PDB file of C-alpha atoms in Angstrom:
ATOM      1  CA  UNK D   1       7.902 -96.283 -35.703  1.00 38.00           C
ATOM      2  CA  UNK D   2       4.736 -94.352 -37.908  1.00 45.00           C
ATOM      3  CA  UNK D   3       5.050 -91.933 -40.542  1.00 50.00           C
ATOM      4  CA  UNK D   4       4.736 -88.172 -38.615  1.00 54.00           C
ATOM      5  CA  UNK D   5       4.183 -84.823 -40.317  1.00 81.00           C
ATOM      6  CA  UNK D   6       5.026 -82.326 -38.223  1.00 88.00           C
ATOM      7  CA  UNK D   7       3.666 -78.358 -38.143  1.00 90.00           C
ATOM      8  CA  UNK D   8       4.650 -75.413 -35.738  1.00 93.00           C
ATOM      9  CA  UNK D   9       2.759 -72.437 -35.203  1.00 95.00           C
ATOM     10  CA  UNK D  10       2.410 -69.088 -33.189  1.00 94.00           C
ATOM     11  CA  UNK D  11      -0.859 -68.260 -31.280  1.00 96.00           C
ATOM     12  CA  UNK D  12      -0.709 -65.147 -30.620  1.00 94.00           C
ATOM     13  CA  UNK D  13      -3.207 -65.097 -28.018  1.00 94.00           C
ATOM     14  CA  UNK D  14      -5.852 -67.280 -26.409  1.00 94.00           C
ATOM     15  CA  UNK D  15      -8.262 -66.265 -29.206  1.00 95.00           C
ATOM     16  CA  UNK D  16      -5.559 -67.907 -32.139  1.00 96.00           C
ATOM     17  CA  UNK D  17      -6.170 -71.043 -29.424  1.00 96.00           C
ATOM     18  CA  UNK D  18      -9.664 -71.464 -29.712  1.00 95.00           C
ATOM     19  CA  UNK D  19      -9.407 -70.668 -33.189  1.00 97.00           C
ATOM     20  CA  UNK D  20      -6.996 -73.759 -33.871  1.00 98.00           C
ATOM     21  CA  UNK D  21      -9.272 -75.822 -31.841  1.00 97.00           C
ATOM     22  CA  UNK D  22     -12.346 -75.694 -33.376  1.00 96.00           C
ATOM     23  CA  UNK D  23     -10.137 -75.894 -36.801  1.00 97.00           C
ATOM     24  CA  UNK D  24      -9.007 -78.888 -35.458  1.00 97.00           C
ATOM     25  CA  UNK D  25     -12.085 -80.452 -34.360  1.00 96.00           C
ATOM     26  CA  UNK D  26     -13.454 -79.808 -37.793  1.00 95.00           C
ATOM     27  CA  UNK D  27     -11.111 -82.097 -39.002  1.00 96.00           C
ATOM     28  CA  UNK D  28     -11.142 -84.608 -35.920  1.00 95.00           C
ATOM     29  CA  UNK D  29     -13.249 -87.976 -36.566  1.00 93.00           C
ATOM     30  CA  UNK D  30     -14.298 -91.510 -34.383  1.00 93.00           C
ATOM     31  CA  UNK D  31     -11.540 -93.202 -32.889  1.00 93.00           C
ATOM     32  CA  UNK D  32      -9.124 -89.869 -33.062  1.00 95.00           C
ATOM     33  CA  UNK D  33      -6.781 -89.096 -30.589  1.00 96.00           C
ATOM     34  CA  UNK D  34      -5.531 -86.134 -29.636  1.00 97.00           C
ATOM     35  CA  UNK D  35      -2.656 -85.808 -27.602  1.00 97.00           C
ATOM     36  CA  UNK D  36      -2.098 -82.134 -25.603  1.00 97.00           C
ATOM     37  CA  UNK D  37       1.478 -81.352 -24.056  1.00 96.00           C
ATOM     38  CA  UNK D  38       3.426 -78.576 -22.409  1.00 94.00           C
ATOM     39  CA  UNK D  39       4.155 -77.334 -18.715  1.00 89.00           C
ATOM     40  CA  UNK D  40       0.687 -76.073 -16.857  1.00 87.00           C
ATOM     41  CA  UNK D  41      -0.445 -73.347 -17.546  1.00 85.00           C
ATOM     42  CA  UNK D  42       0.605 -73.937 -21.122  1.00 89.00           C
ATOM     43  CA  UNK D  43      -3.138 -73.785 -23.113  1.00 91.00           C
ATOM     44  CA  UNK D  44      -4.053 -76.966 -22.573  1.00 92.00           C
ATOM     45  CA  UNK D  45      -7.480 -77.281 -21.421  1.00 91.00           C
ATOM     46  CA  UNK D  46      -8.041 -73.829 -22.738  1.00 92.00           C
ATOM     47  CA  UNK D  47      -7.494 -75.456 -26.736  1.00 96.00           C
ATOM     48  CA  UNK D  48      -9.876 -78.927 -24.841  1.00 94.00           C
ATOM     49  CA  UNK D  49     -12.561 -76.586 -24.213  1.00 93.00           C
ATOM     50  CA  UNK D  50     -12.633 -74.372 -27.270  1.00 94.00           C
ATOM     51  CA  UNK D  51     -12.124 -78.065 -29.327  1.00 95.00           C
ATOM     52  CA  UNK D  52     -15.251 -79.638 -27.100  1.00 93.00           C
ATOM     53  CA  UNK D  53     -17.688 -76.613 -27.107  1.00 91.00           C
ATOM     54  CA  UNK D  54     -16.804 -76.391 -31.635  1.00 92.00           C
ATOM     55  CA  UNK D  55     -18.643 -79.660 -31.503  1.00 90.00           C
ATOM     56  CA  UNK D  56     -20.896 -80.363 -28.415  1.00 83.00           C
ATOM     57  CA  UNK D  57     -24.398 -80.555 -29.340  1.00 65.00           C
ATOM     58  CA  UNK D  58     -24.925 -77.746 -26.110  1.00 62.00           C
ATOM     59  CA  UNK D  59     -21.858 -75.660 -25.743  1.00 63.00           C
ATOM     60  CA  UNK D  60     -20.732 -75.868 -21.905  1.00 67.00           C
ATOM     61  CA  UNK D  61     -18.555 -74.765 -18.959  1.00 71.00           C
ATOM     62  CA  UNK D  62     -15.814 -77.570 -19.689  1.00 70.00           C
ATOM     63  CA  UNK D  63     -14.484 -78.174 -16.629  1.00 61.00           C
ATOM     64  CA  UNK D  64     -10.544 -78.829 -16.353  1.00 69.00           C
ATOM     65  CA  UNK D  65     -10.420 -83.495 -15.006  1.00 62.00           C
ATOM     66  CA  UNK D  66      -7.861 -82.903 -13.072  1.00 63.00           C
ATOM     67  CA  UNK D  67      -9.555 -83.967  -9.754  1.00 59.00           C
ATOM     68  CA  UNK D  68     -12.117 -86.346 -11.840  1.00 69.00           C
ATOM     69  CA  UNK D  69      -9.690 -87.503 -14.535  1.00 83.00           C
ATOM     70  CA  UNK D  70     -11.917 -87.627 -17.652  1.00 88.00           C
ATOM     71  CA  UNK D  71     -14.606 -86.134 -18.589  1.00 87.00           C
ATOM     72  CA  UNK D  72     -17.443 -86.744 -21.190  1.00 87.00           C
ATOM     73  CA  UNK D  73     -19.713 -84.860 -23.938  1.00 87.00           C
ATOM     74  CA  UNK D  74     -22.309 -85.478 -26.647  1.00 86.00           C
ATOM     75  CA  UNK D  75     -20.786 -84.383 -29.617  1.00 88.00           C
ATOM     76  CA  UNK D  76     -21.930 -84.687 -33.553  1.00 84.00           C
ATOM     77  CA  UNK D  77     -19.301 -85.281 -36.346  1.00 86.00           C
ATOM     78  CA  UNK D  78     -20.778 -85.479 -39.445  1.00 81.00           C
ATOM     79  CA  UNK D  79     -24.164 -85.783 -38.492  1.00 82.00           C
ATOM     80  CA  UNK D  80     -24.023 -88.552 -36.086  1.00 85.00           C
ATOM     81  CA  UNK D  81     -23.192 -88.947 -32.257  1.00 90.00           C
ATOM     82  CA  UNK D  82     -20.274 -88.862 -31.516  1.00 92.00           C
ATOM     83  CA  UNK D  83     -18.443 -88.979 -27.160  1.00 92.00           C
ATOM     84  CA  UNK D  84     -15.754 -87.092 -26.861  1.00 93.00           C
ATOM     85  CA  UNK D  85     -13.232 -87.647 -23.858  1.00 93.00           C
ATOM     86  CA  UNK D  86     -11.263 -85.160 -22.202  1.00 93.00           C
ATOM     87  CA  UNK D  87      -8.640 -87.012 -20.120  1.00 92.00           C
ATOM     88  CA  UNK D  88      -6.754 -85.195 -17.773  1.00 90.00           C
ATOM     89  CA  UNK D  89      -3.776 -87.905 -16.237  1.00 92.00           C
ATOM     90  CA  UNK D  90      -1.314 -85.912 -14.435  1.00 88.00           C
ATOM     91  CA  UNK D  91      -2.215 -87.755 -11.694  1.00 84.00           C
ATOM     92  CA  UNK D  92      -1.829 -90.767 -12.503  1.00 84.00           C
ATOM     93  CA  UNK D  93       1.054 -93.084 -11.504  1.00 84.00           C
ATOM     94  CA  UNK D  94       1.189 -95.829 -14.092  1.00 85.00           C
ATOM     95  CA  UNK D  95       0.171 -96.492 -17.389  1.00 85.00           C
ATOM     96  CA  UNK D  96      -2.127 -99.352 -15.960  1.00 85.00           C
ATOM     97  CA  UNK D  97      -4.078 -96.753 -14.369  1.00 85.00           C
ATOM     98  CA  UNK D  98      -5.436 -95.785 -17.758  1.00 82.00           C
ATOM     99  CA  UNK D  99      -7.331 -99.123 -18.198  1.00 83.00           C
ATOM    100  CA  UNK D 100      -9.617 -98.094 -15.353  1.00 83.00           C
ATOM    101  CA  UNK D 101     -10.673 -94.968 -16.786  1.00 83.00           C
ATOM    102  CA  UNK D 102     -12.210 -96.379 -20.234  1.00 83.00           C
ATOM    103  CA  UNK D 103      -9.155 -95.088 -22.256  1.00 86.00           C
ATOM    104  CA  UNK D 104      -9.130 -98.021 -25.101  1.00 88.00           C
ATOM    105  CA  UNK D 105     -12.954 -98.249 -25.609  1.00 88.00           C
ATOM    106  CA  UNK D 106     -12.878 -93.932 -25.894  1.00 86.00           C
ATOM    107  CA  UNK D 107      -9.172 -94.780 -28.293  1.00 91.00           C
ATOM    108  CA  UNK D 108     -11.814 -96.365 -30.639  1.00 90.00           C
ATOM    109  CA  UNK D 109     -15.030 -95.235 -30.558  1.00 88.00           C
ATOM    110  CA  UNK D 110     -14.959 -91.792 -29.799  1.00 93.00           C
ATOM    111  CA  UNK D 111     -12.352 -88.505 -29.742  1.00 95.00           C
ATOM    112  CA  UNK D 112     -10.846 -88.099 -27.034  1.00 96.00           C
ATOM    113  CA  UNK D 113      -8.331 -85.471 -25.323  1.00 96.00           C
ATOM    114  CA  UNK D 114      -5.364 -86.514 -23.515  1.00 96.00           C
ATOM    115  CA  UNK D 115      -3.829 -84.238 -20.959  1.00 94.00           C
ATOM    116  CA  UNK D 116      -0.212 -84.811 -19.919  1.00 93.00           C
ATOM    117  CA  UNK D 117       0.251 -88.034 -22.773  1.00 95.00           C
ATOM    118  CA  UNK D 118       3.635 -88.966 -21.333  1.00 93.00           C
ATOM    119  CA  UNK D 119       1.689 -90.803 -18.578  1.00 91.00           C
ATOM    120  CA  UNK D 120       0.071 -92.987 -21.310  1.00 93.00           C
ATOM    121  CA  UNK D 121       3.554 -95.048 -22.133  1.00 91.00           C
ATOM    122  CA  UNK D 122       2.874 -98.483 -23.887  1.00 91.00           C
ATOM    123  CA  UNK D 123      -0.866 -97.568 -23.994  1.00 90.00           C
ATOM    124  CA  UNK D 124       0.447 -94.502 -26.751  1.00 93.00           C
ATOM    125  CA  UNK D 125      -2.552 -95.210 -29.669  1.00 92.00           C
ATOM    126  CA  UNK D 126      -0.515 -95.538 -32.716  1.00 88.00           C
ATOM    127  CA  UNK D 127      -2.999 -93.344 -34.756  1.00 89.00           C
ATOM    128  CA  UNK D 128      -2.886 -89.523 -32.648  1.00 95.00           C
ATOM    129  CA  UNK D 129      -2.490 -85.751 -33.430  1.00 97.00           C
ATOM    130  CA  UNK D 130       0.232 -84.616 -30.845  1.00 97.00           C
ATOM    131  CA  UNK D 131       0.383 -80.943 -29.583  1.00 97.00           C
ATOM    132  CA  UNK D 132       2.449 -79.759 -27.719  1.00 97.00           C
ATOM    133  CA  UNK D 133       1.902 -76.217 -27.089  1.00 97.00           C
ATOM    134  CA  UNK D 134       5.057 -73.607 -25.061  1.00 95.00           C
ATOM    135  CA  UNK D 135       4.906 -70.201 -23.457  1.00 93.00           C
ATOM    136  CA  UNK D 136       6.510 -68.253 -25.570  1.00 89.00           C
ATOM    137  CA  UNK D 137       9.483 -65.941 -24.366  1.00 82.00           C
ATOM    138  CA  UNK D 138       6.876 -62.374 -24.217  1.00 82.00           C
ATOM    139  CA  UNK D 139       4.425 -64.691 -21.791  1.00 74.00           C
ATOM    140  CA  UNK D 140       1.040 -63.970 -24.101  1.00 83.00           C
ATOM    141  CA  UNK D 141       1.814 -66.295 -26.970  1.00 92.00           C
ATOM    142  CA  UNK D 142       2.228 -69.947 -27.580  1.00 94.00           C
ATOM    143  CA  UNK D 143       3.802 -72.118 -30.105  1.00 95.00           C
ATOM    144  CA  UNK D 144       1.882 -74.968 -31.040  1.00 96.00           C
ATOM    145  CA  UNK D 145       3.583 -77.934 -32.557  1.00 96.00           C
ATOM    146  CA  UNK D 146       1.506 -80.547 -34.404  1.00 96.00           C
ATOM    147  CA  UNK D 147       2.489 -83.496 -35.050  1.00 95.00           C
ATOM    148  CA  UNK D 148       0.230 -86.625 -36.460  1.00 94.00           C
ATOM    149  CA  UNK D 149       0.868 -89.890 -37.929  1.00 92.00           C
ATOM    150  CA  UNK D 150       0.019 -90.969 -41.167  1.00 90.00           C
ATOM    151  CA  UNK D 151      -3.975 -90.666 -41.234  1.00 89.00           C
ATOM    152  CA  UNK D 152      -3.161 -86.863 -40.409  1.00 93.00           C
ATOM    153  CA  UNK D 153      -0.823 -86.098 -43.044  1.00 90.00           C
ATOM    154  CA  UNK D 154      -3.789 -84.073 -45.115  1.00 92.00           C
ATOM    155  CA  UNK D 155      -5.789 -82.955 -42.393  1.00 95.00           C
ATOM    156  CA  UNK D 156      -3.118 -81.381 -41.216  1.00 94.00           C
ATOM    157  CA  UNK D 157      -2.432 -79.114 -44.605  1.00 92.00           C
ATOM    158  CA  UNK D 158      -5.778 -78.320 -44.547  1.00 94.00           C
ATOM    159  CA  UNK D 159      -5.497 -77.393 -40.840  1.00 95.00           C
ATOM    160  CA  UNK D 160      -3.187 -75.236 -41.936  1.00 93.00           C
ATOM    161  CA  UNK D 161      -3.763 -73.193 -44.748  1.00 93.00           C
ATOM    162  CA  UNK D 162      -7.377 -72.769 -42.505  1.00 94.00           C
ATOM    163  CA  UNK D 163      -5.417 -71.153 -39.686  1.00 95.00           C
ATOM    164  CA  UNK D 164      -3.131 -69.280 -42.131  1.00 92.00           C
ATOM    165  CA  UNK D 165      -6.512 -67.605 -43.598  1.00 91.00           C
ATOM    166  CA  UNK D 166      -8.466 -66.354 -40.539  1.00 73.00           C
TER     167      UNK D 166
END
């Protein structure tokens, strides 16, 4: 089992979710998988939209890939082109179905955002940042739990510091 680093953040409004997404995007690099979980309406797609637009070469409307299952976007990270793949696995019945979506290639070469990562099963990448969004009792606030493998340890520290400063 990989060594995991975990932290919780409070997101009082959608703007805070967008700010967190931009901060995480600034720390992302090719080969990263960011696994987004939480109930319907918790803000997974909102986070993904803000993340993609923070890195996008040409910010655009980012639709939910609920029906297409995957959407790809051109981005630039550290001056190099990279593809961001946004997966929504909600409708999948088995982890094997992810292979047809090109998820292995996305995990290897690009940056992947995966909604409903519990559908990955054994396809869950060893190197990852898991971000769980929970709706707090007031209905507007979200709790973000970020849990990363060892390669995210230093980056998570920077994310938490930058988020606290904003």
